[in-house]
Structure formats: C-alpha cells, structure tokens
Short mmCIF file of C-alpha atoms in Angstrom, two decimals:
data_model
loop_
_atom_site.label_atom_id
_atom_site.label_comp_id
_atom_site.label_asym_id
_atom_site.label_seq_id
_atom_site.Cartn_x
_atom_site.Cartn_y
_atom_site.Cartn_z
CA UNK A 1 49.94 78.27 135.15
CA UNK A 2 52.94 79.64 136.64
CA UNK A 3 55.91 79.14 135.09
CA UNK A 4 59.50 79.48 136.41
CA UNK A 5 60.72 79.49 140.36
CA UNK A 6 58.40 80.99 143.04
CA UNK A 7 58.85 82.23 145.96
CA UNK A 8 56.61 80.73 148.95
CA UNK A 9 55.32 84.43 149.70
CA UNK A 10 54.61 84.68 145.71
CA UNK A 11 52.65 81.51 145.63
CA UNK A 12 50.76 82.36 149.03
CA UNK A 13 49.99 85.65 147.17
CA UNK A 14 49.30 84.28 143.60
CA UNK A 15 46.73 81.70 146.21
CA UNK A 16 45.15 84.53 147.34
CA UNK A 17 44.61 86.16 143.85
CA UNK A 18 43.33 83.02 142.65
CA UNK A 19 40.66 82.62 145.20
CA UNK A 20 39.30 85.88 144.87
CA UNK A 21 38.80 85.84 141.52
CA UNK A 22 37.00 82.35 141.57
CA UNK A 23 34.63 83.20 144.00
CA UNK A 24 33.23 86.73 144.71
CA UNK A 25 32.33 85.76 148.27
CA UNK A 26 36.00 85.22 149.31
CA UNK A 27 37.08 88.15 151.05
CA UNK A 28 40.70 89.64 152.73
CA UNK A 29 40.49 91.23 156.14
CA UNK A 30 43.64 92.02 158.44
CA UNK A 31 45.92 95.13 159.33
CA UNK A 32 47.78 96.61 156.87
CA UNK A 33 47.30 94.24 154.23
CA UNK A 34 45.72 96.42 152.04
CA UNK A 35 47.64 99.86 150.65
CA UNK A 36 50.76 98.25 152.21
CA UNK A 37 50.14 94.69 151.24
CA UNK A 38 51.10 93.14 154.66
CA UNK A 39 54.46 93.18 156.80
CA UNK A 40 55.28 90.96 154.33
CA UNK A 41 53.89 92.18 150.99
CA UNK A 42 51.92 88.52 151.02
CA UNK A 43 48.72 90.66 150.03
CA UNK A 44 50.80 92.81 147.66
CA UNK A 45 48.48 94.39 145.04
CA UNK A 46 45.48 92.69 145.57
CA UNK A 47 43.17 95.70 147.67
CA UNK A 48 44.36 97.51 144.31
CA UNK A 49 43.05 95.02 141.91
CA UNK A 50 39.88 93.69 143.88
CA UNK A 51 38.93 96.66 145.78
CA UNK A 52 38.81 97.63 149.37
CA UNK A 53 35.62 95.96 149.97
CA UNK A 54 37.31 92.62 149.29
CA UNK A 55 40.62 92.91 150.73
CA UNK A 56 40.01 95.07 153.95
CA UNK A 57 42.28 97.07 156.23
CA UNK A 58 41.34 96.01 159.76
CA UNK A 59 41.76 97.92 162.99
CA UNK A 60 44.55 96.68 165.26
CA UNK A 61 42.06 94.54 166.93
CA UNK A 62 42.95 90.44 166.96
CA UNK A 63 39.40 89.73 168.48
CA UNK A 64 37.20 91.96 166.54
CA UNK A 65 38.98 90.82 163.74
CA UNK A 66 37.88 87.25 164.52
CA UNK A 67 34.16 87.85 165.53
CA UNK A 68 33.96 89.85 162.34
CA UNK A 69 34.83 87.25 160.10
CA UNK A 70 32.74 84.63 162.35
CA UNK A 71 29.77 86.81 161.43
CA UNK A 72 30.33 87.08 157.87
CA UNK A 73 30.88 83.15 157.31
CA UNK A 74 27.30 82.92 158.99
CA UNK A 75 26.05 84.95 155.91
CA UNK A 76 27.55 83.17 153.01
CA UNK A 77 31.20 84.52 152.88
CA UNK A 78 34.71 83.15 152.96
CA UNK A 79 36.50 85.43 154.72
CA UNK A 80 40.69 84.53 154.80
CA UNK A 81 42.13 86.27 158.03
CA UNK A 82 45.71 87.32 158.34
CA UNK A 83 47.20 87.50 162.01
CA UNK A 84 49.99 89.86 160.84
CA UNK A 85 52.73 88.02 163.86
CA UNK A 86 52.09 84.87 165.65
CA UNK A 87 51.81 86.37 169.05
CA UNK A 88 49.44 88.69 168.07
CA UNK A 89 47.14 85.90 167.96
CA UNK A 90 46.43 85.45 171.48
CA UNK A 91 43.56 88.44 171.93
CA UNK A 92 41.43 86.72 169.19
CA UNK A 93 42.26 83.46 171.05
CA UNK A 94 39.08 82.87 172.85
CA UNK A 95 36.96 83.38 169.86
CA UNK A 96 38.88 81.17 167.45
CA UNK A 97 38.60 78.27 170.04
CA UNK A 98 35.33 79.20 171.89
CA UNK A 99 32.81 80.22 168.88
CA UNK A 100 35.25 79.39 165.44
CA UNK A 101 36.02 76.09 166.27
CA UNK A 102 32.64 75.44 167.56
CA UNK A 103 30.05 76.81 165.96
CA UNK A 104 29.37 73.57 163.46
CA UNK A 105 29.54 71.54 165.93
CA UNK A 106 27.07 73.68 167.87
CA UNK A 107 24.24 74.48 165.06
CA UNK A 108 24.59 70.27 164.58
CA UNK A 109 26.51 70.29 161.55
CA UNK A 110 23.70 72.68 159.86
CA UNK A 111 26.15 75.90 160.21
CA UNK A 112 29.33 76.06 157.79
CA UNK A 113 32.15 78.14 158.88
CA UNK A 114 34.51 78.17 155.99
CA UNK A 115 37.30 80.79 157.79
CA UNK A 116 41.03 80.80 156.87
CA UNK A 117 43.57 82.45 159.61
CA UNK A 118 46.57 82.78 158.39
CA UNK A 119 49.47 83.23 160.61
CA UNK A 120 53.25 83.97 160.27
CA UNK A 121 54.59 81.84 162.88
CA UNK A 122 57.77 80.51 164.28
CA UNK A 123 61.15 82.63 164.49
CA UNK A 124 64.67 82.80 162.44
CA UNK A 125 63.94 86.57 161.52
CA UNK A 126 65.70 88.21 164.46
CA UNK A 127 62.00 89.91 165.54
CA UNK A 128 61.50 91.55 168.76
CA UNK A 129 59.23 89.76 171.58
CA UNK A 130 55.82 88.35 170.34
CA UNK A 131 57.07 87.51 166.91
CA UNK A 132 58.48 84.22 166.97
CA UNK A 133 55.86 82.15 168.53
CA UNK A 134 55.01 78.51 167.83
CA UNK A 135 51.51 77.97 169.13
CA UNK A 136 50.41 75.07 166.64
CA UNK A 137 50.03 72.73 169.70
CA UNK A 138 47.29 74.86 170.93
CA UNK A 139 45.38 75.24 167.81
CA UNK A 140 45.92 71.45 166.94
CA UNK A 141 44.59 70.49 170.34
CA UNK A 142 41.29 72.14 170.24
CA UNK A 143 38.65 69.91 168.10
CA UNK A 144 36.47 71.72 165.47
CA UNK A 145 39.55 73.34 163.76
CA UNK A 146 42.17 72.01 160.72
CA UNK A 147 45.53 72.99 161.18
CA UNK A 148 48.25 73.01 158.18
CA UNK A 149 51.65 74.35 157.36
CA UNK A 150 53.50 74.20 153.81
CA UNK A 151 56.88 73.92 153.89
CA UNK A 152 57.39 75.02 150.31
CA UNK A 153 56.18 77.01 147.54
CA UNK A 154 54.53 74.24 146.03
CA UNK A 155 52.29 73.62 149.32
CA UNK A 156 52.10 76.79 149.72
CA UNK A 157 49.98 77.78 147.08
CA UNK A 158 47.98 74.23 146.55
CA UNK A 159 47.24 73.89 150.50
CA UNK A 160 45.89 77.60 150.38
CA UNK A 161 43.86 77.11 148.13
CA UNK A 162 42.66 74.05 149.17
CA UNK A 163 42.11 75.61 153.04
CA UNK A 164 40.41 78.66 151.40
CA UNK A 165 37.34 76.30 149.12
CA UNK A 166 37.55 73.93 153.01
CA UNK A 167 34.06 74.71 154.12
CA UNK A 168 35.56 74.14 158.02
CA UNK A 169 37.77 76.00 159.79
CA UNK A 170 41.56 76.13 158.78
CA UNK A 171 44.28 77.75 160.68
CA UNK A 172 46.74 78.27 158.15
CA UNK A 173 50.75 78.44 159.64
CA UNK A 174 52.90 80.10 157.09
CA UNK A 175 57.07 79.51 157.98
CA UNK A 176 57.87 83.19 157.99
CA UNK A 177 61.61 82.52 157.62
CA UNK A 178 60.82 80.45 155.11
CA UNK A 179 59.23 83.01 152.76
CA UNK A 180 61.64 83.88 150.42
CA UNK A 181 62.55 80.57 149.65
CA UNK A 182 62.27 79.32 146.32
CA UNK A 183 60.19 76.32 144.45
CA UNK A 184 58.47 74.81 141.49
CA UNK A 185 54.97 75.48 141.73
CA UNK A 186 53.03 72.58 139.94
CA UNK A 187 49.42 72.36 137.80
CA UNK A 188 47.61 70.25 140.69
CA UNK A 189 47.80 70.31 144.27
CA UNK A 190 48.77 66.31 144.07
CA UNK A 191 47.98 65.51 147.30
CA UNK A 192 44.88 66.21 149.50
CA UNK A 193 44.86 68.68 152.28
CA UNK A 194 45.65 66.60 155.36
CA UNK A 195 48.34 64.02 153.95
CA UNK A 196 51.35 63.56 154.37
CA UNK A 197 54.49 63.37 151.92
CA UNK A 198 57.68 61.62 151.91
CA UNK A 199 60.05 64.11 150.55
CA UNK A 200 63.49 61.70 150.92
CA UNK A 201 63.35 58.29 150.86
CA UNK A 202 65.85 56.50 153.48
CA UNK A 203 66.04 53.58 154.93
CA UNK A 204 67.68 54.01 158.88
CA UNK A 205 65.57 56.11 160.69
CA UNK A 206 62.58 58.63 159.77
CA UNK A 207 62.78 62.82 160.54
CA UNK A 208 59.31 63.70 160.82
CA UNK A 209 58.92 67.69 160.50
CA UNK A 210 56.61 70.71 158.90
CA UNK A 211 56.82 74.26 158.50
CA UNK A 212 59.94 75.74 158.92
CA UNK A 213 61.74 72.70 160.31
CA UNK A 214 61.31 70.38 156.75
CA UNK A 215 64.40 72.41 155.15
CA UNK A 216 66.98 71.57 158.11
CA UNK A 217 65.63 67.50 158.21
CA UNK A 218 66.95 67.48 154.43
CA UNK A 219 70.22 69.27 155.32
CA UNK A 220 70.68 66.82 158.10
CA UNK A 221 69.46 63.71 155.76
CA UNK A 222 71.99 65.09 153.30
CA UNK A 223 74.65 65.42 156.18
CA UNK A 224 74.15 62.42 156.84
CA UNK A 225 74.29 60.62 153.87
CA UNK A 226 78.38 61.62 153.79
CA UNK A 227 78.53 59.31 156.98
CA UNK A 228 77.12 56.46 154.64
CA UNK A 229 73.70 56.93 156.63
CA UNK A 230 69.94 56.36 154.88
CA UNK A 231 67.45 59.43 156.19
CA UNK A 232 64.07 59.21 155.28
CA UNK A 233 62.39 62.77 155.87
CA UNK A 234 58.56 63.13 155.95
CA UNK A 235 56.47 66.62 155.90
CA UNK A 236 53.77 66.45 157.87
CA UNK A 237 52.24 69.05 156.52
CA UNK A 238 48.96 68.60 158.38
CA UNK A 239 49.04 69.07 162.09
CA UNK A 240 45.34 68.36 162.54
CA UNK A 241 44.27 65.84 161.63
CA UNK A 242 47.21 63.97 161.06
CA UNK A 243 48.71 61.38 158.36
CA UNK A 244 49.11 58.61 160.92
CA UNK A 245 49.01 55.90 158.17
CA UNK A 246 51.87 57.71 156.36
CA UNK A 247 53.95 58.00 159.25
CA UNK A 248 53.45 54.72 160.66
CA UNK A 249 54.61 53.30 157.08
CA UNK A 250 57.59 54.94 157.32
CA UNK A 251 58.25 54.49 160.54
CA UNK A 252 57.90 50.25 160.57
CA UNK A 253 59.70 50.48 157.18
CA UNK A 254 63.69 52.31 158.93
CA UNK A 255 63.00 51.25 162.39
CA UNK A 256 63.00 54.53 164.00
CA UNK A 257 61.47 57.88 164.21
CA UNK A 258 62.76 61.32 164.98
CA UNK A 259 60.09 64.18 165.59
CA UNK A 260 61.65 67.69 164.77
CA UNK A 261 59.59 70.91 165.42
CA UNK A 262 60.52 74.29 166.62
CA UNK A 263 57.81 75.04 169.29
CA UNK A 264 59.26 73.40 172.79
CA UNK A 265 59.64 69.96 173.17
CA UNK A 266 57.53 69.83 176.14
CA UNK A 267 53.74 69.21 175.75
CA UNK A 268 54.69 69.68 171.98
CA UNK A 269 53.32 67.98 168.14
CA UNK A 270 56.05 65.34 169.06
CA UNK A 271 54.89 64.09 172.51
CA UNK A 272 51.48 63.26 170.25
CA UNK A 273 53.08 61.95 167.56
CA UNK A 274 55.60 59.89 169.47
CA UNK A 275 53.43 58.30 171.82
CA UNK A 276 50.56 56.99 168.38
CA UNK A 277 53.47 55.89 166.45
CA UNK A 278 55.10 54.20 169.58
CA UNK A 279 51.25 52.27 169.96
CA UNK A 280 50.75 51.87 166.21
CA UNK A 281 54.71 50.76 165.37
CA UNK A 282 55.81 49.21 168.67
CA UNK A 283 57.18 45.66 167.65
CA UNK A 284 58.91 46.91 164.81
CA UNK A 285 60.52 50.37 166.68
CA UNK A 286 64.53 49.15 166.94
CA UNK A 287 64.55 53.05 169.41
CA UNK A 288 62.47 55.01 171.03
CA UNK A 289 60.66 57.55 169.22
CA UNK A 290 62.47 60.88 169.77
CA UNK A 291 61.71 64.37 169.90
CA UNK A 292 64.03 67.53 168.62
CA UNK A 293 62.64 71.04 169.68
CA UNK A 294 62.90 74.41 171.09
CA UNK A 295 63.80 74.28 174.94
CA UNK A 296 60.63 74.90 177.90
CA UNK A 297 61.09 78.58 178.08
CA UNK A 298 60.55 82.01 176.78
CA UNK A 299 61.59 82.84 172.83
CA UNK A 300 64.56 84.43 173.62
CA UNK A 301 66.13 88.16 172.13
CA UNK A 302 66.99 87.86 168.66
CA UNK A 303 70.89 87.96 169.23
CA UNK A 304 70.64 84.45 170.64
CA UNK A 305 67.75 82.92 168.67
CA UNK A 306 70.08 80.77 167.08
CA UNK A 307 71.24 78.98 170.06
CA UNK A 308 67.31 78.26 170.97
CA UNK A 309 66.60 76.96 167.29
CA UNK A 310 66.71 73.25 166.45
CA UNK A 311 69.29 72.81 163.99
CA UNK A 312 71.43 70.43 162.13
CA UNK A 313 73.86 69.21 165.06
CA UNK A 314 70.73 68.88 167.18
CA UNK A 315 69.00 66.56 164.64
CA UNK A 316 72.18 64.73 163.48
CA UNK A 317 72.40 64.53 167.50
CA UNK A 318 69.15 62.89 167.96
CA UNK A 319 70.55 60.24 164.88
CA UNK A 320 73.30 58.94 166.67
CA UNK A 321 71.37 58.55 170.10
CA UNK A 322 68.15 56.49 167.89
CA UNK A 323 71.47 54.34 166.18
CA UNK A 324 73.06 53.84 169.16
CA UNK A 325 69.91 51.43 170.23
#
C-alpha cells in the first residue's frame, strides 16, 4: 500500500486521500486547507485532485464551521473538520458539545452524525498564545463524542480512517510536534479504534501515555533500562472511551502505574484514569497510581515551553517516587 517510512502528517494526508476517494460523500472543510493545504500541508494537494466542492476553504469562523458540517451530516455526508490550532477551538465549542455530541442521542438513536474534527493540539513548536492547548479532558468528558490521538504514523493513518467510516462523532487530536516524525505504515489497522496497545513490555511499573507524550515514556523506559529497570509503556490511544481492561492488565501485572500527559495535572486524563485503575487494581497496586503533567496554569511563551513540558527527568522522577513504595 505504502511502502517505505512515513511521516505522521503523510499518513494523516494519504488518510484523507483515501477516504475521499472511497466514498463521494466524505467531504474537507476548514481554513486554508485548500490552495494552501493547511498550516501544515496535512491537506496538501487534495482541493487540487478532488475539487473545491470536496475539500472546502472555510471562513475564519470555528462555529459556523461546526454548524455547517452538523447540517450536512443530517443530509447524508461525512464531513472531516480541521480546527487549524487547538485554541481556536473554543468558538465552535458550544456546538460541538451542545448539538454534535448530542444530536443522536436526541433524535433517539434514529439521527447519525458521522463528523471528524481534527485538531492540532498540544505544544513543543514554540507557537505564540492559543496554539499549544491541551483540551482533551474537556472533549473526553462530555458523553455523545469519541475522542482519539495516534501517536505514530501507523495510528495515524489506520485510526483516521477508522474515525472518518465511525458513523458517531470523533474528535480527532493530532500531536502537532509530532508530525514529522517517522513510521512504518502497515496493510491493516490491527487494532480497533478504542483499544489500547502495549508498545514496551516491562515488568516494574507501567507509563501510561498518548499523543505527543508516547515518544518521551519510551525514552524514559529506555533510560531506564541502563539503571537495570523493566518499563512497560502503554498508548492509550483512545481517550474516550477508554481501554480499561488493557490498562488494568498491565497495571496488576508490574505493580504500579504512572499516568503521563501534557495537559495539567489537575482535573486532567490521569485523575480519571488513576482513580478506575486504583478501584479496578487495588490489592495488587505495590504504589499509588501517579500522575506526570503540565503544571495548573497558563501555556507559557515559547522561550520557556520547555520548562512547562513533561519530560524525561520528570517521568524517570515519578519512577523512583512509585519504587520507592
């Protein structure tokens, strides 16, 4: 299918290509992803291929954006949104949770509502204010809506896919720092949507993590390993719903679990995911369940991102203290 090393923006595109030529009802809309091919050049070449009745330059208008592609999923089409930065996210806000996440629920299961939103999210870029959010909590929170993020290119182009033919709603979280990192892209997805996958087998504690985060659990695993320590690492990949069966294996098999995301700790994926597998693995937990994050506060100017970022010392960090029990 694809042979050779992708890129995870190459596979989200080569996704995107896919999809539109398998089903003429599958439609683009965003800003600038047409004759520029996104901020990103993740919609390179496709409004040139497939028209610009299929892959549609929006106004710079979140909201309208959304109700738009509300009202064409309630005639028959599959319209995949791009969000072109995280932050800008937050005018369409109230009718991705209000009418999006609802509306099946609503027409009592008789309405389909098969929208992608695709978002760039998270920071590492060095982007001015408003582009280095991570909202997933929010999105994951709100029932109705399915809420992924690949950490490779691999994912990337299966999970996309796989959100795209999803007759529900998918908000689709795309590591933008991640982007230009490079994978094997296999013939089948190989996994379902929603589960989990054990990337590193270990056997002393577990790093859970997705999205951008996945890449610096291995580093630390790998760190680790030179201190004659066992790291298993498992991506998520699905923040809602949620491989609870695959984490709580892991988890009762090394003992302990370590929940690394980017978004703030507080109110974060990890205070969820802590407190089930604390319920679900309690009598064989030798440590708390812990959380690594991004600290209660503002993203902070690019010149100091780094300091704000979980990274390898904080992880490794978090090892020691879930040992030390």
């Amino acid at each position: 299918m694809m042979a050779g090393q992708l890129s995870i923006a190459k596979a989200l595109n080569e996704a995107l290509r896919k999809s539109l030529e398998n089903d003429p009802k599958t439609l683009l809309m965003g800003e600038d992803i047409g004759k520029l091919g996104g901020v990103f050049r993740i919609t390179d070449g496709l409004q040139k291929d497939f028209g610009d009745d299929r892959v549609i330059d929006t106004p710079l208008a979140e909201s309208g954006i959304m109700g738009t592609a509300i009202g064409l999923a309630l005639r028959g089409y599959r319209p995949v949104v791009e969000i072109q930065f995280d932050g800008f996210v937050y005018p369409a806000f109230d009718q991705i949770v209000s009418q999006l996440a609802k509306m099946h629920s609503r027409a009592l299961g008789h309405v389909k509502m098969p929208v992608t939103v695709r978002i760039p999210y998270a920071g590492g870029i060095g982007a001015v204010e408003h582009h280095s959010e991570s909202h997933e909590a929010y999105f994951a929170h709100t029932a109705g809506l399915r809420v992924v993020s690949p950490s490779n290119a691999h994912d990337a182009y299966w999970m996309l896919r796989q959100a795209i033919e999803s007759d529900d709603p998918v908000i689709f979280l795309e590591p933008k720092r991640r982007y230009w990192d490079k994978g094997e892209v296999g013939d089948s997805a190989g996994l379902s949507l929603h589960e989990a996958r054990v990337v590193r087998q270990g056997a002393d504690a577990t790093l859970i993590a997705y999205g951008p985060m996945v890449k610096v659990c291995l580093e630390a695993a790998a760190a680790a390993e030179e201190d004659g320590r066992s790291l298993e690492v498992v991506d998520l990949r699905s923040l809602s719903p949620v491989d609870f069966d695959a984490l709580e294996q892991s988890v009762k098999r090394t003992g302990r679990g370590i929940v690394v995301h980017e978004a703030p700790v507080f109110m974060g994926m990890g205070a969820e995911l802590a407190a089930r597998l604390t319920e679900r693995c309690f009598y064989h937990l030798e440590a708390p369940v812990l959380r690594v994050g991004g600290y209660h506060a503002p993203y902070p100017p690019s010149r100091v991102e780094e300091a704000f970022l979980p990274d390898l010392d904080r992880v490794l960090d978090a090892v020691d203290r879930a040992l030390a029990f």
